[in-house]
Amino acid sequence: MKKYIEIQKEVIKDYNINLDINSKCRSRTHAHCDKSRRICKWNYSNSIQATFTLFYEIGHIETYRNYMRRCELEFYATEFAIELANKYDLKIPIYIIDSYQNYIFRELDKDLRRGGTNYLSKEYLTLKSL
């Protein structure tokens, strides 16, 4: 099996991602889903957590549609990350998947509290890999 940093470099090249480690925007890791294909505040690390975070941010870039609601954006980015991890035969610890699942549900609940309608169901927004 490839080391995590090798996989990270390969995926960044394959998906034409630009890293901005010292970005001045925001204080956390995030993706710019525009033509820049930029991921800010992320750096190489030989860990499954860093690798999955990278996959997830790439998932935002690859699956973004401006009509989607936040819970949908998070769901599709996470599903993309899981599929990419499976492609590389990486076993993602359940606590990582659970944290992303909880975030998706929190975003859905927040939108519903604000009076939103026609949202996807929790059943649909449940990550398939669980």
Short mmCIF file of N, CA, C and O in Angstrom, two decimals:
data_model
loop_
_atom_site.label_atom_id
_atom_site.label_comp_id
_atom_site.label_asym_id
_atom_site.label_seq_id
_atom_site.Cartn_x
_atom_site.Cartn_y
_atom_site.Cartn_z
N MET A 1 0.84 -1.19 0.00
CA MET A 1 0.00 0.00 0.00
C MET A 1 0.88 1.25 0.00
O MET A 1 1.93 1.28 0.63
N LYS A 2 0.44 2.27 -0.71
CA LYS A 2 1.18 3.52 -0.79
C LYS A 2 1.10 4.26 0.54
O LYS A 2 0.13 4.14 1.28
N LYS A 3 2.12 5.03 0.80
CA LYS A 3 2.11 5.89 1.98
C LYS A 3 1.12 7.04 1.74
O LYS A 3 0.87 7.43 0.61
N TYR A 4 0.61 7.61 2.82
CA TYR A 4 -0.40 8.65 2.71
C TYR A 4 0.07 9.85 1.90
O TYR A 4 -0.67 10.37 1.06
N ILE A 5 1.28 10.32 2.13
CA ILE A 5 1.77 11.50 1.41
C ILE A 5 1.88 11.22 -0.08
O ILE A 5 1.56 12.08 -0.90
N GLU A 6 2.28 10.02 -0.44
CA GLU A 6 2.32 9.66 -1.87
C GLU A 6 0.93 9.72 -2.48
O GLU A 6 0.74 10.23 -3.59
N ILE A 7 -0.05 9.21 -1.77
CA ILE A 7 -1.43 9.24 -2.24
C ILE A 7 -1.90 10.68 -2.35
O ILE A 7 -2.52 11.07 -3.36
N GLN A 8 -1.61 11.50 -1.35
CA GLN A 8 -2.02 12.91 -1.37
C GLN A 8 -1.45 13.63 -2.59
O GLN A 8 -2.18 14.34 -3.30
N LYS A 9 -0.18 13.44 -2.85
CA LYS A 9 0.46 14.09 -4.01
C LYS A 9 -0.17 13.61 -5.32
O LYS A 9 -0.40 14.41 -6.22
N GLU A 10 -0.45 12.33 -5.39
CA GLU A 10 -1.06 11.77 -6.60
C GLU A 10 -2.45 12.35 -6.84
O GLU A 10 -2.79 12.74 -7.97
N VAL A 11 -3.25 12.43 -5.80
CA VAL A 11 -4.61 12.93 -5.92
C VAL A 11 -4.61 14.43 -6.26
O VAL A 11 -5.40 14.88 -7.10
N ILE A 12 -3.73 15.18 -5.66
CA ILE A 12 -3.63 16.61 -5.96
C ILE A 12 -3.29 16.82 -7.43
O ILE A 12 -3.87 17.67 -8.10
N LYS A 13 -2.39 15.99 -7.94
CA LYS A 13 -2.03 16.08 -9.36
C LYS A 13 -3.19 15.64 -10.25
O LYS A 13 -3.54 16.32 -11.21
N ASP A 14 -3.80 14.50 -9.91
CA ASP A 14 -4.89 13.95 -10.73
C ASP A 14 -6.09 14.90 -10.83
O ASP A 14 -6.74 14.96 -11.87
N TYR A 15 -6.40 15.61 -9.76
CA TYR A 15 -7.57 16.48 -9.75
C TYR A 15 -7.21 17.95 -9.97
O TYR A 15 -8.07 18.82 -9.83
N ASN A 16 -5.96 18.21 -10.32
CA ASN A 16 -5.51 19.55 -10.66
C ASN A 16 -5.83 20.55 -9.55
O ASN A 16 -6.46 21.59 -9.78
N ILE A 17 -5.41 20.23 -8.34
CA ILE A 17 -5.69 21.04 -7.16
C ILE A 17 -4.50 21.96 -6.88
O ILE A 17 -3.34 21.55 -6.98
N ASN A 18 -4.82 23.18 -6.50
CA ASN A 18 -3.80 24.16 -6.07
C ASN A 18 -3.89 24.31 -4.57
O ASN A 18 -4.98 24.56 -4.04
N LEU A 19 -2.77 24.15 -3.90
CA LEU A 19 -2.74 24.31 -2.45
C LEU A 19 -2.29 25.72 -2.09
O LEU A 19 -1.38 26.26 -2.72
N ASP A 20 -2.93 26.28 -1.09
CA ASP A 20 -2.53 27.58 -0.55
C ASP A 20 -2.42 27.40 0.97
O ASP A 20 -3.37 27.67 1.71
N ILE A 21 -1.27 26.93 1.39
CA ILE A 21 -1.06 26.58 2.79
C ILE A 21 -1.16 27.79 3.70
O ILE A 21 -1.68 27.73 4.80
N ASN A 22 -0.65 28.93 3.24
CA ASN A 22 -0.60 30.14 4.05
C ASN A 22 -1.67 31.16 3.65
O ASN A 22 -1.44 32.37 3.77
N SER A 23 -2.79 30.70 3.21
CA SER A 23 -3.88 31.58 2.77
C SER A 23 -4.27 32.56 3.87
O SER A 23 -4.24 32.24 5.06
N LYS A 24 -4.67 33.74 3.46
CA LYS A 24 -5.15 34.76 4.40
C LYS A 24 -6.66 34.69 4.61
O LYS A 24 -7.20 35.38 5.45
N CYS A 25 -7.34 33.85 3.81
CA CYS A 25 -8.79 33.74 3.97
C CYS A 25 -9.13 32.65 4.98
O CYS A 25 -8.49 31.61 5.02
N ARG A 26 -10.09 32.91 5.79
CA ARG A 26 -10.58 31.98 6.80
C ARG A 26 -9.47 31.42 7.69
O ARG A 26 -8.30 31.53 7.40
N SER A 27 -9.88 30.74 8.73
CA SER A 27 -8.90 30.21 9.67
C SER A 27 -8.82 28.69 9.65
O SER A 27 -8.05 28.11 10.40
N ARG A 28 -9.60 28.06 8.80
CA ARG A 28 -9.61 26.60 8.77
C ARG A 28 -9.45 26.10 7.34
O ARG A 28 -9.54 26.87 6.39
N THR A 29 -9.25 24.81 7.21
CA THR A 29 -9.13 24.19 5.88
C THR A 29 -10.45 24.35 5.14
O THR A 29 -11.52 24.12 5.70
N HIS A 30 -10.36 24.75 3.87
CA HIS A 30 -11.55 24.91 3.05
C HIS A 30 -11.17 24.88 1.57
O HIS A 30 -10.00 25.01 1.22
N ALA A 31 -12.17 24.68 0.74
CA ALA A 31 -11.97 24.61 -0.71
C ALA A 31 -12.64 25.79 -1.39
O ALA A 31 -13.69 26.26 -0.94
N HIS A 32 -12.03 26.24 -2.47
CA HIS A 32 -12.64 27.24 -3.35
C HIS A 32 -13.16 26.48 -4.57
O HIS A 32 -12.38 25.90 -5.31
N CYS A 33 -14.46 26.48 -4.72
CA CYS A 33 -15.11 25.68 -5.76
C CYS A 33 -15.26 26.46 -7.07
O CYS A 33 -16.20 26.26 -7.81
N ASP A 34 -14.33 27.32 -7.34
CA ASP A 34 -14.34 28.10 -8.57
C ASP A 34 -13.24 27.59 -9.49
O ASP A 34 -12.70 26.51 -9.28
N LYS A 35 -12.89 28.37 -10.49
CA LYS A 35 -11.87 27.95 -11.45
C LYS A 35 -10.50 27.76 -10.83
O LYS A 35 -9.66 27.06 -11.38
N SER A 36 -10.26 28.39 -9.67
CA SER A 36 -8.94 28.29 -9.04
C SER A 36 -8.65 26.89 -8.50
O SER A 36 -7.49 26.52 -8.33
N ARG A 37 -9.71 26.11 -8.19
CA ARG A 37 -9.56 24.74 -7.66
C ARG A 37 -8.54 24.73 -6.51
O ARG A 37 -7.63 23.93 -6.46
N ARG A 38 -8.74 25.65 -5.59
CA ARG A 38 -7.77 25.88 -4.53
C ARG A 38 -8.27 25.31 -3.21
O ARG A 38 -9.45 25.43 -2.88
N ILE A 39 -7.34 24.71 -2.47
CA ILE A 39 -7.61 24.26 -1.10
C ILE A 39 -6.66 25.05 -0.20
O ILE A 39 -5.44 25.04 -0.40
N CYS A 40 -7.24 25.74 0.78
CA CYS A 40 -6.47 26.59 1.68
C CYS A 40 -6.33 25.93 3.06
O CYS A 40 -7.22 25.21 3.50
N LYS A 41 -5.22 26.25 3.69
CA LYS A 41 -4.95 25.85 5.09
C LYS A 41 -4.82 24.34 5.27
O LYS A 41 -5.04 23.82 6.37
N TRP A 42 -4.47 23.62 4.24
CA TRP A 42 -4.23 22.18 4.36
C TRP A 42 -2.78 21.93 3.99
O TRP A 42 -2.24 22.57 3.09
N ASN A 43 -2.14 21.00 4.69
CA ASN A 43 -0.75 20.66 4.38
C ASN A 43 -0.57 19.15 4.44
O ASN A 43 -1.33 18.45 5.11
N TYR A 44 0.43 18.68 3.75
CA TYR A 44 0.73 17.25 3.72
C TYR A 44 1.02 16.74 5.13
O TYR A 44 1.70 17.39 5.92
N SER A 45 0.48 15.56 5.41
CA SER A 45 0.74 14.89 6.67
C SER A 45 0.54 13.39 6.44
O SER A 45 -0.41 12.99 5.77
N ASN A 46 1.41 12.59 6.99
CA ASN A 46 1.35 11.16 6.78
C ASN A 46 0.33 10.51 7.73
O ASN A 46 0.68 9.72 8.60
N SER A 47 -0.95 10.89 7.53
CA SER A 47 -2.00 10.36 8.39
C SER A 47 -3.28 10.13 7.59
O SER A 47 -3.51 10.77 6.56
N ILE A 48 -4.11 9.26 8.10
CA ILE A 48 -5.39 8.99 7.47
C ILE A 48 -6.31 10.20 7.60
O ILE A 48 -7.08 10.50 6.69
N GLN A 49 -6.24 10.91 8.73
CA GLN A 49 -7.09 12.08 8.94
C GLN A 49 -6.79 13.16 7.90
O GLN A 49 -7.71 13.70 7.28
N ALA A 50 -5.52 13.48 7.69
CA ALA A 50 -5.15 14.50 6.70
C ALA A 50 -5.53 14.06 5.29
O ALA A 50 -6.00 14.87 4.48
N THR A 51 -5.37 12.79 5.01
CA THR A 51 -5.71 12.26 3.69
C THR A 51 -7.21 12.37 3.45
O THR A 51 -7.65 12.82 2.39
N PHE A 52 -8.01 11.99 4.45
CA PHE A 52 -9.46 12.07 4.28
C PHE A 52 -9.91 13.52 4.18
O PHE A 52 -10.81 13.84 3.38
N THR A 53 -9.31 14.41 4.94
CA THR A 53 -9.65 15.83 4.85
C THR A 53 -9.38 16.36 3.44
O THR A 53 -10.20 17.08 2.87
N LEU A 54 -8.25 15.98 2.88
CA LEU A 54 -7.94 16.37 1.51
C LEU A 54 -8.99 15.83 0.55
O LEU A 54 -9.50 16.56 -0.31
N PHE A 55 -9.31 14.56 0.66
CA PHE A 55 -10.32 13.94 -0.21
C PHE A 55 -11.66 14.67 -0.10
O PHE A 55 -12.34 14.91 -1.09
N TYR A 56 -12.02 15.03 1.12
CA TYR A 56 -13.27 15.73 1.39
C TYR A 56 -13.29 17.11 0.73
O TYR A 56 -14.27 17.49 0.10
N GLU A 57 -12.19 17.85 0.85
CA GLU A 57 -12.13 19.18 0.22
C GLU A 57 -12.15 19.06 -1.30
O GLU A 57 -12.79 19.87 -1.97
N ILE A 58 -11.48 18.07 -1.84
CA ILE A 58 -11.55 17.83 -3.29
C ILE A 58 -12.99 17.47 -3.65
O ILE A 58 -13.49 17.88 -4.70
N GLY A 59 -13.65 16.72 -2.79
CA GLY A 59 -15.05 16.38 -3.01
C GLY A 59 -15.92 17.62 -3.13
O GLY A 59 -16.84 17.66 -3.95
N HIS A 60 -15.64 18.64 -2.33
CA HIS A 60 -16.39 19.90 -2.47
C HIS A 60 -16.18 20.49 -3.85
O HIS A 60 -17.13 20.93 -4.50
N ILE A 61 -14.94 20.51 -4.31
CA ILE A 61 -14.64 21.08 -5.63
C ILE A 61 -15.31 20.28 -6.74
O ILE A 61 -15.87 20.84 -7.68
N GLU A 62 -15.27 18.98 -6.64
CA GLU A 62 -15.77 18.11 -7.70
C GLU A 62 -17.30 17.99 -7.73
O GLU A 62 -17.87 17.77 -8.79
N THR A 63 -17.95 18.12 -6.58
CA THR A 63 -19.40 17.88 -6.54
C THR A 63 -20.22 19.14 -6.36
O THR A 63 -21.45 19.07 -6.37
N TYR A 64 -19.59 20.29 -6.22
CA TYR A 64 -20.31 21.54 -5.95
C TYR A 64 -21.29 21.90 -7.07
O TYR A 64 -20.95 21.84 -8.26
N ARG A 65 -22.51 22.25 -6.67
CA ARG A 65 -23.52 22.82 -7.56
C ARG A 65 -24.15 23.97 -6.80
O ARG A 65 -24.55 23.81 -5.63
N ASN A 66 -24.28 25.12 -7.43
CA ASN A 66 -24.72 26.31 -6.71
C ASN A 66 -26.16 26.23 -6.20
O ASN A 66 -26.55 27.01 -5.35
N TYR A 67 -26.95 25.29 -6.68
CA TYR A 67 -28.33 25.17 -6.22
C TYR A 67 -28.47 24.26 -5.00
O TYR A 67 -29.54 24.17 -4.41
N MET A 68 -27.41 23.60 -4.60
CA MET A 68 -27.51 22.66 -3.47
C MET A 68 -27.51 23.40 -2.14
O MET A 68 -26.90 24.45 -1.99
N ARG A 69 -28.19 22.80 -1.21
CA ARG A 69 -28.20 23.32 0.16
C ARG A 69 -26.98 22.79 0.89
O ARG A 69 -26.35 21.83 0.48
N ARG A 70 -26.68 23.42 2.01
CA ARG A 70 -25.45 23.10 2.74
C ARG A 70 -25.37 21.62 3.11
O ARG A 70 -24.33 20.99 2.96
N CYS A 71 -26.44 21.04 3.61
CA CYS A 71 -26.41 19.63 4.00
C CYS A 71 -26.11 18.74 2.80
O CYS A 71 -25.40 17.74 2.91
N GLU A 72 -26.64 19.11 1.63
CA GLU A 72 -26.36 18.34 0.41
C GLU A 72 -24.90 18.48 -0.01
O GLU A 72 -24.26 17.49 -0.39
N LEU A 73 -24.39 19.70 0.04
CA LEU A 73 -22.98 19.93 -0.31
C LEU A 73 -22.07 19.08 0.56
O LEU A 73 -21.13 18.44 0.07
N GLU A 74 -22.36 19.07 1.86
CA GLU A 74 -21.54 18.30 2.80
C GLU A 74 -21.67 16.80 2.54
O GLU A 74 -20.69 16.05 2.60
N PHE A 75 -22.89 16.35 2.27
CA PHE A 75 -23.12 14.94 2.01
C PHE A 75 -22.35 14.47 0.78
O PHE A 75 -21.63 13.47 0.82
N TYR A 76 -22.50 15.17 -0.33
CA TYR A 76 -21.85 14.74 -1.57
C TYR A 76 -20.33 14.84 -1.50
O TYR A 76 -19.62 13.99 -2.04
N ALA A 77 -19.82 15.83 -0.81
CA ALA A 77 -18.36 15.94 -0.64
C ALA A 77 -17.83 14.77 0.20
O ALA A 77 -16.78 14.19 -0.12
N THR A 78 -18.57 14.40 1.22
CA THR A 78 -18.15 13.29 2.08
C THR A 78 -18.25 11.96 1.34
O THR A 78 -17.35 11.12 1.42
N GLU A 79 -19.34 11.77 0.60
CA GLU A 79 -19.47 10.55 -0.20
C GLU A 79 -18.32 10.43 -1.21
O GLU A 79 -17.77 9.35 -1.41
N PHE A 80 -17.97 11.54 -1.84
CA PHE A 80 -16.84 11.56 -2.77
C PHE A 80 -15.56 11.12 -2.06
O PHE A 80 -14.80 10.30 -2.58
N ALA A 81 -15.33 11.66 -0.87
CA ALA A 81 -14.13 11.33 -0.10
C ALA A 81 -14.09 9.85 0.25
O ALA A 81 -13.03 9.20 0.16
N ILE A 82 -15.22 9.31 0.64
CA ILE A 82 -15.29 7.88 0.98
C ILE A 82 -14.99 7.02 -0.24
O ILE A 82 -14.22 6.05 -0.17
N GLU A 83 -15.59 7.38 -1.38
CA GLU A 83 -15.35 6.62 -2.61
C GLU A 83 -13.88 6.69 -3.03
O GLU A 83 -13.31 5.69 -3.47
N LEU A 84 -13.28 7.86 -2.88
CA LEU A 84 -11.86 8.00 -3.23
C LEU A 84 -10.99 7.19 -2.28
O LEU A 84 -10.03 6.54 -2.70
N ALA A 85 -11.34 7.19 -1.00
CA ALA A 85 -10.61 6.37 -0.03
C ALA A 85 -10.72 4.89 -0.38
O ALA A 85 -9.74 4.14 -0.31
N ASN A 86 -11.91 4.46 -0.79
CA ASN A 86 -12.10 3.07 -1.20
C ASN A 86 -11.25 2.73 -2.41
O ASN A 86 -10.71 1.63 -2.51
N LYS A 87 -11.14 3.66 -3.33
CA LYS A 87 -10.32 3.45 -4.53
C LYS A 87 -8.87 3.15 -4.15
O LYS A 87 -8.20 2.35 -4.80
N TYR A 88 -8.40 3.79 -3.09
CA TYR A 88 -7.03 3.58 -2.63
C TYR A 88 -6.93 2.52 -1.53
O TYR A 88 -5.90 2.38 -0.88
N ASP A 89 -8.01 1.80 -1.30
CA ASP A 89 -8.07 0.76 -0.26
C ASP A 89 -7.69 1.28 1.12
O ASP A 89 -7.01 0.60 1.90
N LEU A 90 -8.13 2.49 1.41
CA LEU A 90 -7.87 3.08 2.73
C LEU A 90 -9.05 2.80 3.64
O LEU A 90 -10.21 2.98 3.25
N LYS A 91 -8.78 2.36 4.83
CA LYS A 91 -9.81 2.09 5.83
C LYS A 91 -9.96 3.33 6.69
O LYS A 91 -9.07 3.70 7.44
N ILE A 92 -11.09 4.00 6.52
CA ILE A 92 -11.36 5.22 7.29
C ILE A 92 -11.97 4.83 8.63
O ILE A 92 -12.99 4.13 8.67
N PRO A 93 -11.36 5.25 9.74
CA PRO A 93 -11.91 4.91 11.06
C PRO A 93 -13.35 5.42 11.21
O PRO A 93 -13.69 6.50 10.71
N ILE A 94 -14.15 4.67 11.88
CA ILE A 94 -15.57 4.99 12.03
C ILE A 94 -15.77 6.33 12.72
O ILE A 94 -16.72 7.06 12.41
N TYR A 95 -14.88 6.72 13.64
CA TYR A 95 -15.07 7.99 14.34
C TYR A 95 -14.95 9.17 13.37
O TYR A 95 -15.61 10.20 13.57
N ILE A 96 -14.17 9.03 12.32
CA ILE A 96 -14.05 10.10 11.32
C ILE A 96 -15.36 10.18 10.52
O ILE A 96 -15.92 11.26 10.33
N ILE A 97 -15.84 9.03 10.06
CA ILE A 97 -17.09 9.00 9.30
C ILE A 97 -18.24 9.52 10.16
O ILE A 97 -19.06 10.32 9.69
N ASP A 98 -18.29 9.11 11.41
CA ASP A 98 -19.35 9.58 12.32
C ASP A 98 -19.33 11.09 12.48
O ASP A 98 -20.39 11.73 12.52
N SER A 99 -18.15 11.68 12.58
CA SER A 99 -18.08 13.13 12.76
C SER A 99 -18.61 13.86 11.53
O SER A 99 -19.32 14.86 11.66
N TYR A 100 -18.32 13.36 10.34
CA TYR A 100 -18.84 13.97 9.13
C TYR A 100 -20.36 13.75 9.02
O TYR A 100 -21.09 14.65 8.62
N GLN A 101 -20.83 12.56 9.39
CA GLN A 101 -22.27 12.28 9.36
C GLN A 101 -23.00 13.21 10.31
O GLN A 101 -24.04 13.78 9.96
N ASN A 102 -22.47 13.39 11.51
CA ASN A 102 -23.10 14.28 12.48
C ASN A 102 -23.15 15.71 11.96
O ASN A 102 -24.15 16.42 12.16
N TYR A 103 -22.10 16.14 11.27
CA TYR A 103 -22.07 17.49 10.70
C TYR A 103 -23.16 17.66 9.64
O TYR A 103 -23.87 18.67 9.61
N ILE A 104 -23.33 16.66 8.79
CA ILE A 104 -24.38 16.71 7.76
C ILE A 104 -25.75 16.85 8.42
O ILE A 104 -26.56 17.69 8.02
N PHE A 105 -26.01 16.04 9.45
CA PHE A 105 -27.30 16.10 10.13
C PHE A 105 -27.50 17.43 10.87
O PHE A 105 -28.60 17.97 10.92
N ARG A 106 -26.43 17.98 11.47
CA ARG A 106 -26.54 19.28 12.14
C ARG A 106 -26.92 20.37 11.14
O ARG A 106 -27.74 21.24 11.43
N GLU A 107 -26.31 20.33 9.96
CA GLU A 107 -26.64 21.32 8.92
C GLU A 107 -28.09 21.17 8.47
O GLU A 107 -28.79 22.16 8.28
N LEU A 108 -28.56 19.94 8.31
CA LEU A 108 -29.95 19.71 7.94
C LEU A 108 -30.88 20.24 9.02
O LEU A 108 -31.84 20.97 8.74
N ASP A 109 -30.60 19.88 10.27
CA ASP A 109 -31.45 20.32 11.39
C ASP A 109 -31.49 21.85 11.49
O ASP A 109 -32.54 22.44 11.72
N LYS A 110 -30.36 22.49 11.30
CA LYS A 110 -30.29 23.95 11.36
C LYS A 110 -31.16 24.57 10.27
O LYS A 110 -31.93 25.50 10.53
N ASP A 111 -31.07 24.05 9.06
CA ASP A 111 -31.88 24.58 7.96
C ASP A 111 -33.37 24.35 8.20
O ASP A 111 -34.20 25.21 7.89
N LEU A 112 -33.73 23.19 8.74
CA LEU A 112 -35.13 22.91 9.03
C LEU A 112 -35.66 23.84 10.13
O LEU A 112 -36.79 24.31 10.05
N ARG A 113 -34.85 24.11 11.15
CA ARG A 113 -35.25 25.04 12.22
C ARG A 113 -35.50 26.43 11.66
O ARG A 113 -36.32 27.18 12.18
N ARG A 114 -34.80 26.79 10.62
CA ARG A 114 -34.97 28.11 10.00
C ARG A 114 -36.15 28.17 9.05
O ARG A 114 -36.36 29.16 8.37
N GLY A 115 -36.89 27.08 8.97
CA GLY A 115 -38.10 27.08 8.17
C GLY A 115 -37.94 26.57 6.76
O GLY A 115 -38.84 26.74 5.93
N GLY A 116 -36.85 25.93 6.46
CA GLY A 116 -36.63 25.40 5.11
C GLY A 116 -37.59 24.26 4.79
O GLY A 116 -38.08 23.56 5.68
N THR A 117 -37.85 24.09 3.51
CA THR A 117 -38.74 23.01 3.07
C THR A 117 -38.09 22.26 1.91
O THR A 117 -37.12 22.71 1.31
N ASN A 118 -38.67 21.12 1.61
CA ASN A 118 -38.23 20.28 0.48
C ASN A 118 -36.77 19.83 0.60
O ASN A 118 -36.05 19.80 -0.39
N TYR A 119 -36.36 19.48 1.79
CA TYR A 119 -35.01 18.97 2.00
C TYR A 119 -34.98 17.46 1.77
O TYR A 119 -36.00 16.79 1.90
N LEU A 120 -33.82 16.97 1.46
CA LEU A 120 -33.63 15.53 1.37
C LEU A 120 -33.81 14.94 2.76
O LEU A 120 -33.49 15.59 3.77
N SER A 121 -34.24 13.70 2.83
CA SER A 121 -34.49 13.06 4.12
C SER A 121 -33.18 12.65 4.78
O SER A 121 -32.14 12.52 4.13
N LYS A 122 -33.26 12.42 6.10
CA LYS A 122 -32.08 11.91 6.81
C LYS A 122 -31.67 10.55 6.27
O LYS A 122 -30.48 10.24 6.24
N GLU A 123 -32.63 9.77 5.86
CA GLU A 123 -32.31 8.46 5.29
C GLU A 123 -31.45 8.62 4.03
O GLU A 123 -30.47 7.92 3.84
N TYR A 124 -31.84 9.57 3.18
CA TYR A 124 -31.07 9.82 1.96
C TYR A 124 -29.69 10.37 2.29
O TYR A 124 -28.69 10.01 1.66
N LEU A 125 -29.61 11.24 3.29
CA LEU A 125 -28.36 11.90 3.67
C LEU A 125 -27.48 11.07 4.60
O LEU A 125 -26.49 11.55 5.11
N THR A 126 -27.85 9.81 4.79
CA THR A 126 -27.02 8.90 5.58
C THR A 126 -25.94 8.34 4.69
O THR A 126 -26.22 7.82 3.60
N LEU A 127 -24.70 8.48 5.12
CA LEU A 127 -23.57 8.02 4.33
C LEU A 127 -23.68 6.53 4.06
O LEU A 127 -23.94 5.74 4.97
N LYS A 128 -23.47 6.15 2.82
CA LYS A 128 -23.70 4.77 2.39
C LYS A 128 -22.65 3.79 2.94
O LYS A 128 -22.86 2.61 2.95
N SER A 129 -21.53 4.31 3.34
CA SER A 129 -20.44 3.43 3.76
C SER A 129 -20.55 2.97 5.20
O SER A 129 -19.74 2.19 5.65
N LEU A 130 -21.51 3.49 5.93
CA LEU A 130 -21.61 3.12 7.36
C LEU A 130 -22.09 1.71 7.54
O LEU A 130 -22.75 1.13 6.76
#
